[in-house]
């Protein structure tokens, strides 16, 4: 396997987890960038923090590979657009242990699929989606751009998850019961969702109910 260099953006709890996926996909981590310059020069598990996001975007990054290590959908979207507009590349990464149907569609722009994820036939995964370990995307589901899917979450068959939604760990979107999860919606950890979720709604519980409507989106 030929190793290619990649730079990681974001220094936080998930940085090591996601950089390990990149390494498993044949990349070497050339360095990290933090959102500000307070940690420049530090090392995280042997990876050096080279500078801030401002430092990065002051350079010519055309043709350079990047990995986003944060989970927040809105931040992932903003950084993806900034990188691609500057000519940078966010390669899709699928961990070797993931089970991916040959009959699904996965964007080649910034998707990250973690260990032991299963994506079934006729499903669709769009730009910048992050799917954490052991999640299941059932057949004929659609996951729109920049959605976060937490560990062990289940997106049922024929469910449409709209852009920037956050699907919490071990939650279940029940097949045939849920038609849509609206954009910017948040499904709490462990929730069992049995009906569609409106845009910007936060749902929790078993069965899931709305507890809040998010503002400023």
PDB file of C-alpha atoms in Angstrom:
ATOM      1  CA  UNK A   1       0.000   0.000   0.000  1.00  0.00           C
ATOM      2  CA  UNK A   2       1.405   3.400  -1.006  1.00  0.00           C
ATOM      3  CA  UNK A   3       1.268   5.910   1.844  1.00  0.00           C
ATOM      4  CA  UNK A   4       0.042   9.431   1.122  1.00  0.00           C
ATOM      5  CA  UNK A   5       0.390  12.454   3.389  1.00  0.00           C
ATOM      6  CA  UNK A   6      -2.649  14.067   4.972  1.00  0.00           C
ATOM      7  CA  UNK A   7      -3.095  16.958   7.401  1.00  0.00           C
ATOM      8  CA  UNK A   8      -5.708  16.766  10.164  1.00  0.00           C
ATOM      9  CA  UNK A   9      -7.801  19.712  11.306  1.00  0.00           C
ATOM     10  CA  UNK A  10      -9.041  19.782  14.881  1.00  0.00           C
ATOM     11  CA  UNK A  11      -7.308  18.790  18.109  1.00  0.00           C
ATOM     12  CA  UNK A  12      -9.760  17.153  20.482  1.00  0.00           C
ATOM     13  CA  UNK A  13     -11.151  13.946  21.902  1.00  0.00           C
ATOM     14  CA  UNK A  14     -11.748  12.343  18.490  1.00  0.00           C
ATOM     15  CA  UNK A  15      -8.502  13.363  16.828  1.00  0.00           C
ATOM     16  CA  UNK A  16      -6.629  10.146  17.503  1.00  0.00           C
ATOM     17  CA  UNK A  17      -9.660   7.993  16.649  1.00  0.00           C
ATOM     18  CA  UNK A  18     -10.117   9.576  13.220  1.00  0.00           C
ATOM     19  CA  UNK A  19      -6.427   9.821  12.381  1.00  0.00           C
ATOM     20  CA  UNK A  20      -6.180   6.084  13.042  1.00  0.00           C
ATOM     21  CA  UNK A  21      -8.851   5.568  10.372  1.00  0.00           C
ATOM     22  CA  UNK A  22      -6.769   7.615   7.946  1.00  0.00           C
ATOM     23  CA  UNK A  23      -3.694   5.524   8.730  1.00  0.00           C
ATOM     24  CA  UNK A  24      -5.701   2.319   8.190  1.00  0.00           C
ATOM     25  CA  UNK A  25      -6.690   3.719   4.786  1.00  0.00           C
ATOM     26  CA  UNK A  26      -3.050   4.197   3.764  1.00  0.00           C
ATOM     27  CA  UNK A  27      -2.331   7.785   4.808  1.00  0.00           C
ATOM     28  CA  UNK A  28       0.423   9.177   7.007  1.00  0.00           C
ATOM     29  CA  UNK A  29      -0.386  12.117   9.266  1.00  0.00           C
ATOM     30  CA  UNK A  30       1.847  15.022   8.241  1.00  0.00           C
ATOM     31  CA  UNK A  31       0.649  17.231  11.098  1.00  0.00           C
ATOM     32  CA  UNK A  32      -2.310  18.762  12.920  1.00  0.00           C
ATOM     33  CA  UNK A  33      -3.933  22.182  12.841  1.00  0.00           C
ATOM     34  CA  UNK A  34      -5.781  23.622  15.856  1.00  0.00           C
ATOM     35  CA  UNK A  35      -8.531  26.265  15.643  1.00  0.00           C
ATOM     36  CA  UNK A  36      -6.221  28.815  17.308  1.00  0.00           C
ATOM     37  CA  UNK A  37      -2.477  29.189  17.910  1.00  0.00           C
ATOM     38  CA  UNK A  38      -2.382  28.378  21.633  1.00  0.00           C
ATOM     39  CA  UNK A  39      -1.087  24.825  21.109  1.00  0.00           C
ATOM     40  CA  UNK A  40       1.286  25.252  18.187  1.00  0.00           C
ATOM     41  CA  UNK A  41       4.346  23.042  18.605  1.00  0.00           C
ATOM     42  CA  UNK A  42       2.691  20.557  20.956  1.00  0.00           C
ATOM     43  CA  UNK A  43       2.442  16.868  20.089  1.00  0.00           C
ATOM     44  CA  UNK A  44      -0.643  14.645  20.325  1.00  0.00           C
ATOM     45  CA  UNK A  45       0.193  10.928  20.237  1.00  0.00           C
ATOM     46  CA  UNK A  46       3.308  11.741  18.262  1.00  0.00           C
ATOM     47  CA  UNK A  47       1.546  14.108  15.835  1.00  0.00           C
ATOM     48  CA  UNK A  48       2.807  17.705  15.848  1.00  0.00           C
ATOM     49  CA  UNK A  49       0.438  20.682  15.928  1.00  0.00           C
ATOM     50  CA  UNK A  50       1.768  22.842  13.099  1.00  0.00           C
ATOM     51  CA  UNK A  51      -0.356  25.940  13.625  1.00  0.00           C
ATOM     52  CA  UNK A  52      -3.839  27.420  13.585  1.00  0.00           C
ATOM     53  CA  UNK A  53      -6.579  27.306  10.959  1.00  0.00           C
ATOM     54  CA  UNK A  54      -5.616  30.872  10.051  1.00  0.00           C
ATOM     55  CA  UNK A  55      -2.033  29.741   9.487  1.00  0.00           C
ATOM     56  CA  UNK A  56      -3.250  26.930   7.250  1.00  0.00           C
ATOM     57  CA  UNK A  57      -5.486  29.067   5.082  1.00  0.00           C
ATOM     58  CA  UNK A  58      -2.752  31.645   4.579  1.00  0.00           C
ATOM     59  CA  UNK A  59      -0.835  29.007   2.599  1.00  0.00           C
ATOM     60  CA  UNK A  60      -1.369  27.484  -0.848  1.00  0.00           C
ATOM     61  CA  UNK A  61      -3.223  24.244  -0.113  1.00  0.00           C
ATOM     62  CA  UNK A  62      -4.218  23.265  -3.627  1.00  0.00           C
ATOM     63  CA  UNK A  63      -3.889  19.516  -4.154  1.00  0.00           C
ATOM     64  CA  UNK A  64      -3.207  18.850  -0.451  1.00  0.00           C
ATOM     65  CA  UNK A  65      -5.124  16.139   1.448  1.00  0.00           C
ATOM     66  CA  UNK A  66      -7.043  17.023   4.613  1.00  0.00           C
ATOM     67  CA  UNK A  67      -8.972  15.189   7.321  1.00  0.00           C
ATOM     68  CA  UNK A  68     -11.557  16.823   9.605  1.00  0.00           C
ATOM     69  CA  UNK A  69     -11.543  15.308  13.094  1.00  0.00           C
ATOM     70  CA  UNK A  70     -14.406  17.223  14.704  1.00  0.00           C
ATOM     71  CA  UNK A  71     -17.961  15.853  14.885  1.00  0.00           C
ATOM     72  CA  UNK A  72     -19.988  19.088  14.805  1.00  0.00           C
ATOM     73  CA  UNK A  73     -21.810  19.078  11.430  1.00  0.00           C
ATOM     74  CA  UNK A  74     -21.891  22.840  10.971  1.00  0.00           C
ATOM     75  CA  UNK A  75     -18.133  23.195  11.535  1.00  0.00           C
ATOM     76  CA  UNK A  76     -17.433  20.276   9.194  1.00  0.00           C
ATOM     77  CA  UNK A  77     -19.490  21.953   6.473  1.00  0.00           C
ATOM     78  CA  UNK A  78     -17.798  25.343   6.876  1.00  0.00           C
ATOM     79  CA  UNK A  79     -14.286  23.868   6.808  1.00  0.00           C
ATOM     80  CA  UNK A  80     -15.054  21.544   3.903  1.00  0.00           C
ATOM     81  CA  UNK A  81     -16.256  24.452   1.801  1.00  0.00           C
ATOM     82  CA  UNK A  82     -13.239  26.559   2.758  1.00  0.00           C
ATOM     83  CA  UNK A  83     -10.783  23.776   1.930  1.00  0.00           C
ATOM     84  CA  UNK A  84     -12.363  22.803  -1.371  1.00  0.00           C
ATOM     85  CA  UNK A  85     -12.704  26.441  -2.458  1.00  0.00           C
ATOM     86  CA  UNK A  86      -8.961  26.788  -1.892  1.00  0.00           C
ATOM     87  CA  UNK A  87      -8.229  23.690  -3.979  1.00  0.00           C
ATOM     88  CA  UNK A  88      -7.634  21.288  -1.080  1.00  0.00           C
ATOM     89  CA  UNK A  89      -8.856  17.695  -1.078  1.00  0.00           C
ATOM     90  CA  UNK A  90     -10.930  15.852   1.533  1.00  0.00           C
ATOM     91  CA  UNK A  91     -10.690  12.206   0.491  1.00  0.00           C
ATOM     92  CA  UNK A  92     -13.390   9.777   1.533  1.00  0.00           C
ATOM     93  CA  UNK A  93     -12.103   7.171   3.995  1.00  0.00           C
ATOM     94  CA  UNK A  94     -13.688   3.792   4.614  1.00  0.00           C
ATOM     95  CA  UNK A  95     -12.098   1.662   7.324  1.00  0.00           C
ATOM     96  CA  UNK A  96     -11.098  -1.801   6.053  1.00  0.00           C
ATOM     97  CA  UNK A  97     -13.397  -3.521   8.563  1.00  0.00           C
ATOM     98  CA  UNK A  98     -16.531  -1.699   7.355  1.00  0.00           C
ATOM     99  CA  UNK A  99     -19.097  -3.702   5.378  1.00  0.00           C
ATOM    100  CA  UNK A 100     -20.115  -1.685   2.333  1.00  0.00           C
ATOM    101  CA  UNK A 101     -22.651  -2.909  -0.217  1.00  0.00           C
ATOM    102  CA  UNK A 102     -21.444  -2.692  -3.819  1.00  0.00           C
ATOM    103  CA  UNK A 103     -24.901  -1.341  -4.606  1.00  0.00           C
ATOM    104  CA  UNK A 104     -24.795   1.790  -2.447  1.00  0.00           C
ATOM    105  CA  UNK A 105     -23.635   5.284  -3.381  1.00  0.00           C
ATOM    106  CA  UNK A 106     -20.950   6.989  -1.289  1.00  0.00           C
ATOM    107  CA  UNK A 107     -19.632  10.475  -2.057  1.00  0.00           C
ATOM    108  CA  UNK A 108     -15.897  10.769  -2.639  1.00  0.00           C
ATOM    109  CA  UNK A 109     -15.809  14.139  -0.849  1.00  0.00           C
ATOM    110  CA  UNK A 110     -14.940  13.903   2.832  1.00  0.00           C
ATOM    111  CA  UNK A 111     -17.004  10.928   3.991  1.00  0.00           C
ATOM    112  CA  UNK A 112     -15.527   9.044   6.954  1.00  0.00           C
ATOM    113  CA  UNK A 113     -16.766   5.531   7.712  1.00  0.00           C
ATOM    114  CA  UNK A 114     -15.382   4.051  10.912  1.00  0.00           C
ATOM    115  CA  UNK A 115     -14.570   0.467  11.914  1.00  0.00           C
ATOM    116  CA  UNK A 116     -17.345  -2.149  11.840  1.00  0.00           C
ATOM    117  CA  UNK A 117     -19.916   0.137  10.182  1.00  0.00           C
ATOM    118  CA  UNK A 118     -22.380  -1.508   7.797  1.00  0.00           C
ATOM    119  CA  UNK A 119     -23.909   0.333   4.836  1.00  0.00           C
ATOM    120  CA  UNK A 120     -26.518  -1.752   3.043  1.00  0.00           C
ATOM    121  CA  UNK A 121     -27.646  -1.887  -0.584  1.00  0.00           C
ATOM    122  CA  UNK A 122     -29.332   1.011  -2.379  1.00  0.00           C
ATOM    123  CA  UNK A 123     -28.435   3.449   0.389  1.00  0.00           C
ATOM    124  CA  UNK A 124     -26.774   6.802  -0.240  1.00  0.00           C
ATOM    125  CA  UNK A 125     -24.109   8.622   1.792  1.00  0.00           C
ATOM    126  CA  UNK A 126     -23.413  12.218   0.761  1.00  0.00           C
ATOM    127  CA  UNK A 127     -20.568  14.760   1.180  1.00  0.00           C
ATOM    128  CA  UNK A 128     -18.863  15.104   4.542  1.00  0.00           C
ATOM    129  CA  UNK A 129     -20.893  12.493   6.436  1.00  0.00           C
ATOM    130  CA  UNK A 130     -19.167  11.066   9.518  1.00  0.00           C
ATOM    131  CA  UNK A 131     -20.299   7.595  10.619  1.00  0.00           C
ATOM    132  CA  UNK A 132     -18.794   6.306  13.854  1.00  0.00           C
ATOM    133  CA  UNK A 133     -18.016   2.717  14.800  1.00  0.00           C
ATOM    134  CA  UNK A 134     -20.590  -0.081  14.604  1.00  0.00           C
ATOM    135  CA  UNK A 135     -23.368   2.084  13.147  1.00  0.00           C
ATOM    136  CA  UNK A 136     -25.783   0.540  10.632  1.00  0.00           C
ATOM    137  CA  UNK A 137     -27.286   2.295   7.622  1.00  0.00           C
ATOM    138  CA  UNK A 138     -30.020   0.028   6.327  1.00  0.00           C
ATOM    139  CA  UNK A 139     -31.010  -0.500   2.724  1.00  0.00           C
ATOM    140  CA  UNK A 140     -32.585   2.343   0.732  1.00  0.00           C
ATOM    141  CA  UNK A 141     -31.697   4.951   3.368  1.00  0.00           C
ATOM    142  CA  UNK A 142     -30.398   8.380   2.332  1.00  0.00           C
ATOM    143  CA  UNK A 143     -27.960  10.297   4.529  1.00  0.00           C
ATOM    144  CA  UNK A 144     -27.501  13.863   3.292  1.00  0.00           C
ATOM    145  CA  UNK A 145     -24.391  16.024   3.553  1.00  0.00           C
ATOM    146  CA  UNK A 146     -22.521  16.648   6.838  1.00  0.00           C
ATOM    147  CA  UNK A 147     -24.682  14.372   8.971  1.00  0.00           C
ATOM    148  CA  UNK A 148     -23.047  12.900  12.091  1.00  0.00           C
ATOM    149  CA  UNK A 149     -24.010   9.293  12.900  1.00  0.00           C
ATOM    150  CA  UNK A 150     -22.919   8.189  16.352  1.00  0.00           C
ATOM    151  CA  UNK A 151     -21.506   4.815  17.413  1.00  0.00           C
ATOM    152  CA  UNK A 152     -23.974   1.909  17.227  1.00  0.00           C
ATOM    153  CA  UNK A 153     -26.724   4.116  15.792  1.00  0.00           C
ATOM    154  CA  UNK A 154     -29.192   2.472  13.405  1.00  0.00           C
ATOM    155  CA  UNK A 155     -30.714   4.326  10.476  1.00  0.00           C
ATOM    156  CA  UNK A 156     -33.615   2.216   9.290  1.00  0.00           C
ATOM    157  CA  UNK A 157     -34.565   1.256   5.771  1.00  0.00           C
ATOM    158  CA  UNK A 158     -36.054   4.017   3.589  1.00  0.00           C
ATOM    159  CA  UNK A 159     -35.242   6.738   6.156  1.00  0.00           C
ATOM    160  CA  UNK A 160     -34.074  10.086   4.750  1.00  0.00           C
ATOM    161  CA  UNK A 161     -31.733  11.990   7.079  1.00  0.00           C
ATOM    162  CA  UNK A 162     -31.370  15.604   5.935  1.00  0.00           C
ATOM    163  CA  UNK A 163     -28.180  17.665   5.958  1.00  0.00           C
ATOM    164  CA  UNK A 164     -26.471  18.704   9.198  1.00  0.00           C
ATOM    165  CA  UNK A 165     -28.540  16.374  11.376  1.00  0.00           C
ATOM    166  CA  UNK A 166     -26.897  14.761  14.409  1.00  0.00           C
ATOM    167  CA  UNK A 167     -27.842  11.135  15.137  1.00  0.00           C
ATOM    168  CA  UNK A 168     -26.735  10.230  18.659  1.00  0.00           C
ATOM    169  CA  UNK A 169     -25.010   7.033  19.700  1.00  0.00           C
ATOM    170  CA  UNK A 170     -27.088   3.859  19.989  1.00  0.00           C
ATOM    171  CA  UNK A 171     -30.204   5.629  18.715  1.00  0.00           C
ATOM    172  CA  UNK A 172     -32.643   3.837  16.413  1.00  0.00           C
ATOM    173  CA  UNK A 173     -34.571   5.348  13.503  1.00  0.00           C
ATOM    174  CA  UNK A 174     -37.182   2.670  12.959  1.00  0.00           C
ATOM    175  CA  UNK A 175     -37.649   1.353   9.428  1.00  0.00           C
ATOM    176  CA  UNK A 176     -40.963   2.277   7.772  1.00  0.00           C
ATOM    177  CA  UNK A 177     -41.968   4.319  10.833  1.00  0.00           C
ATOM    178  CA  UNK A 178     -39.602   7.229  10.173  1.00  0.00           C
ATOM    179  CA  UNK A 179     -39.743   8.886   6.758  1.00  0.00           C
ATOM    180  CA  UNK A 180     -37.584  11.973   7.345  1.00  0.00           C
ATOM    181  CA  UNK A 181     -35.210  13.494   9.866  1.00  0.00           C
ATOM    182  CA  UNK A 182     -35.081  17.219   9.137  1.00  0.00           C
ATOM    183  CA  UNK A 183     -31.971  19.292   8.594  1.00  0.00           C
ATOM    184  CA  UNK A 184     -30.164  20.426  11.778  1.00  0.00           C
ATOM    185  CA  UNK A 185     -32.254  18.009  13.853  1.00  0.00           C
ATOM    186  CA  UNK A 186     -30.671  16.255  16.827  1.00  0.00           C
ATOM    187  CA  UNK A 187     -31.546  12.715  17.893  1.00  0.00           C
ATOM    188  CA  UNK A 188     -30.397  12.019  21.432  1.00  0.00           C
ATOM    189  CA  UNK A 189     -28.286   9.056  22.471  1.00  0.00           C
ATOM    190  CA  UNK A 190     -30.334   5.893  22.896  1.00  0.00           C
ATOM    191  CA  UNK A 191     -33.497   7.429  21.454  1.00  0.00           C
ATOM    192  CA  UNK A 192     -35.977   5.200  19.644  1.00  0.00           C
ATOM    193  CA  UNK A 193     -37.511   7.310  16.879  1.00  0.00           C
ATOM    194  CA  UNK A 194     -40.874   6.059  15.585  1.00  0.00           C
ATOM    195  CA  UNK A 195     -42.004   9.043  13.518  1.00  0.00           C
ATOM    196  CA  UNK A 196     -40.443  11.759  11.378  1.00  0.00           C
ATOM    197  CA  UNK A 197     -38.408  14.493  13.080  1.00  0.00           C
ATOM    198  CA  UNK A 198     -38.874  18.101  12.006  1.00  0.00           C
ATOM    199  CA  UNK A 199     -36.068  20.476  11.076  1.00  0.00           C
ATOM    200  CA  UNK A 200     -34.070  21.757  14.076  1.00  0.00           C
ATOM    201  CA  UNK A 201     -36.007  19.612  16.560  1.00  0.00           C
ATOM    202  CA  UNK A 202     -34.211  17.833  19.393  1.00  0.00           C
ATOM    203  CA  UNK A 203     -35.777  14.453  20.214  1.00  0.00           C
ATOM    204  CA  UNK A 204     -34.950  12.112  23.077  1.00  0.00           C
ATOM    205  CA  UNK A 205     -36.444   9.101  24.812  1.00  0.00           C
ATOM    206  CA  UNK A 206     -38.156   5.808  23.996  1.00  0.00           C
ATOM    207  CA  UNK A 207     -40.260   6.571  22.050  1.00  0.00           C
ATOM    208  CA  UNK A 208     -38.534   9.812  21.125  1.00  0.00           C
ATOM    209  CA  UNK A 209     -40.295  13.121  21.723  1.00  0.00           C
ATOM    210  CA  UNK A 210     -39.325  16.716  20.967  1.00  0.00           C
ATOM    211  CA  UNK A 211     -37.855  18.530  23.961  1.00  0.00           C
ATOM    212  CA  UNK A 212     -36.414  21.585  22.222  1.00  0.00           C
ATOM    213  CA  UNK A 213     -36.266  23.468  18.935  1.00  0.00           C
ATOM    214  CA  UNK A 214     -32.812  24.729  18.020  1.00  0.00           C
ATOM    215  CA  UNK A 215     -32.332  28.355  16.994  1.00  0.00           C
ATOM    216  CA  UNK A 216     -29.670  30.255  15.030  1.00  0.00           C
ATOM    217  CA  UNK A 217     -29.484  27.911  12.039  1.00  0.00           C
TER     218      UNK A 217
END
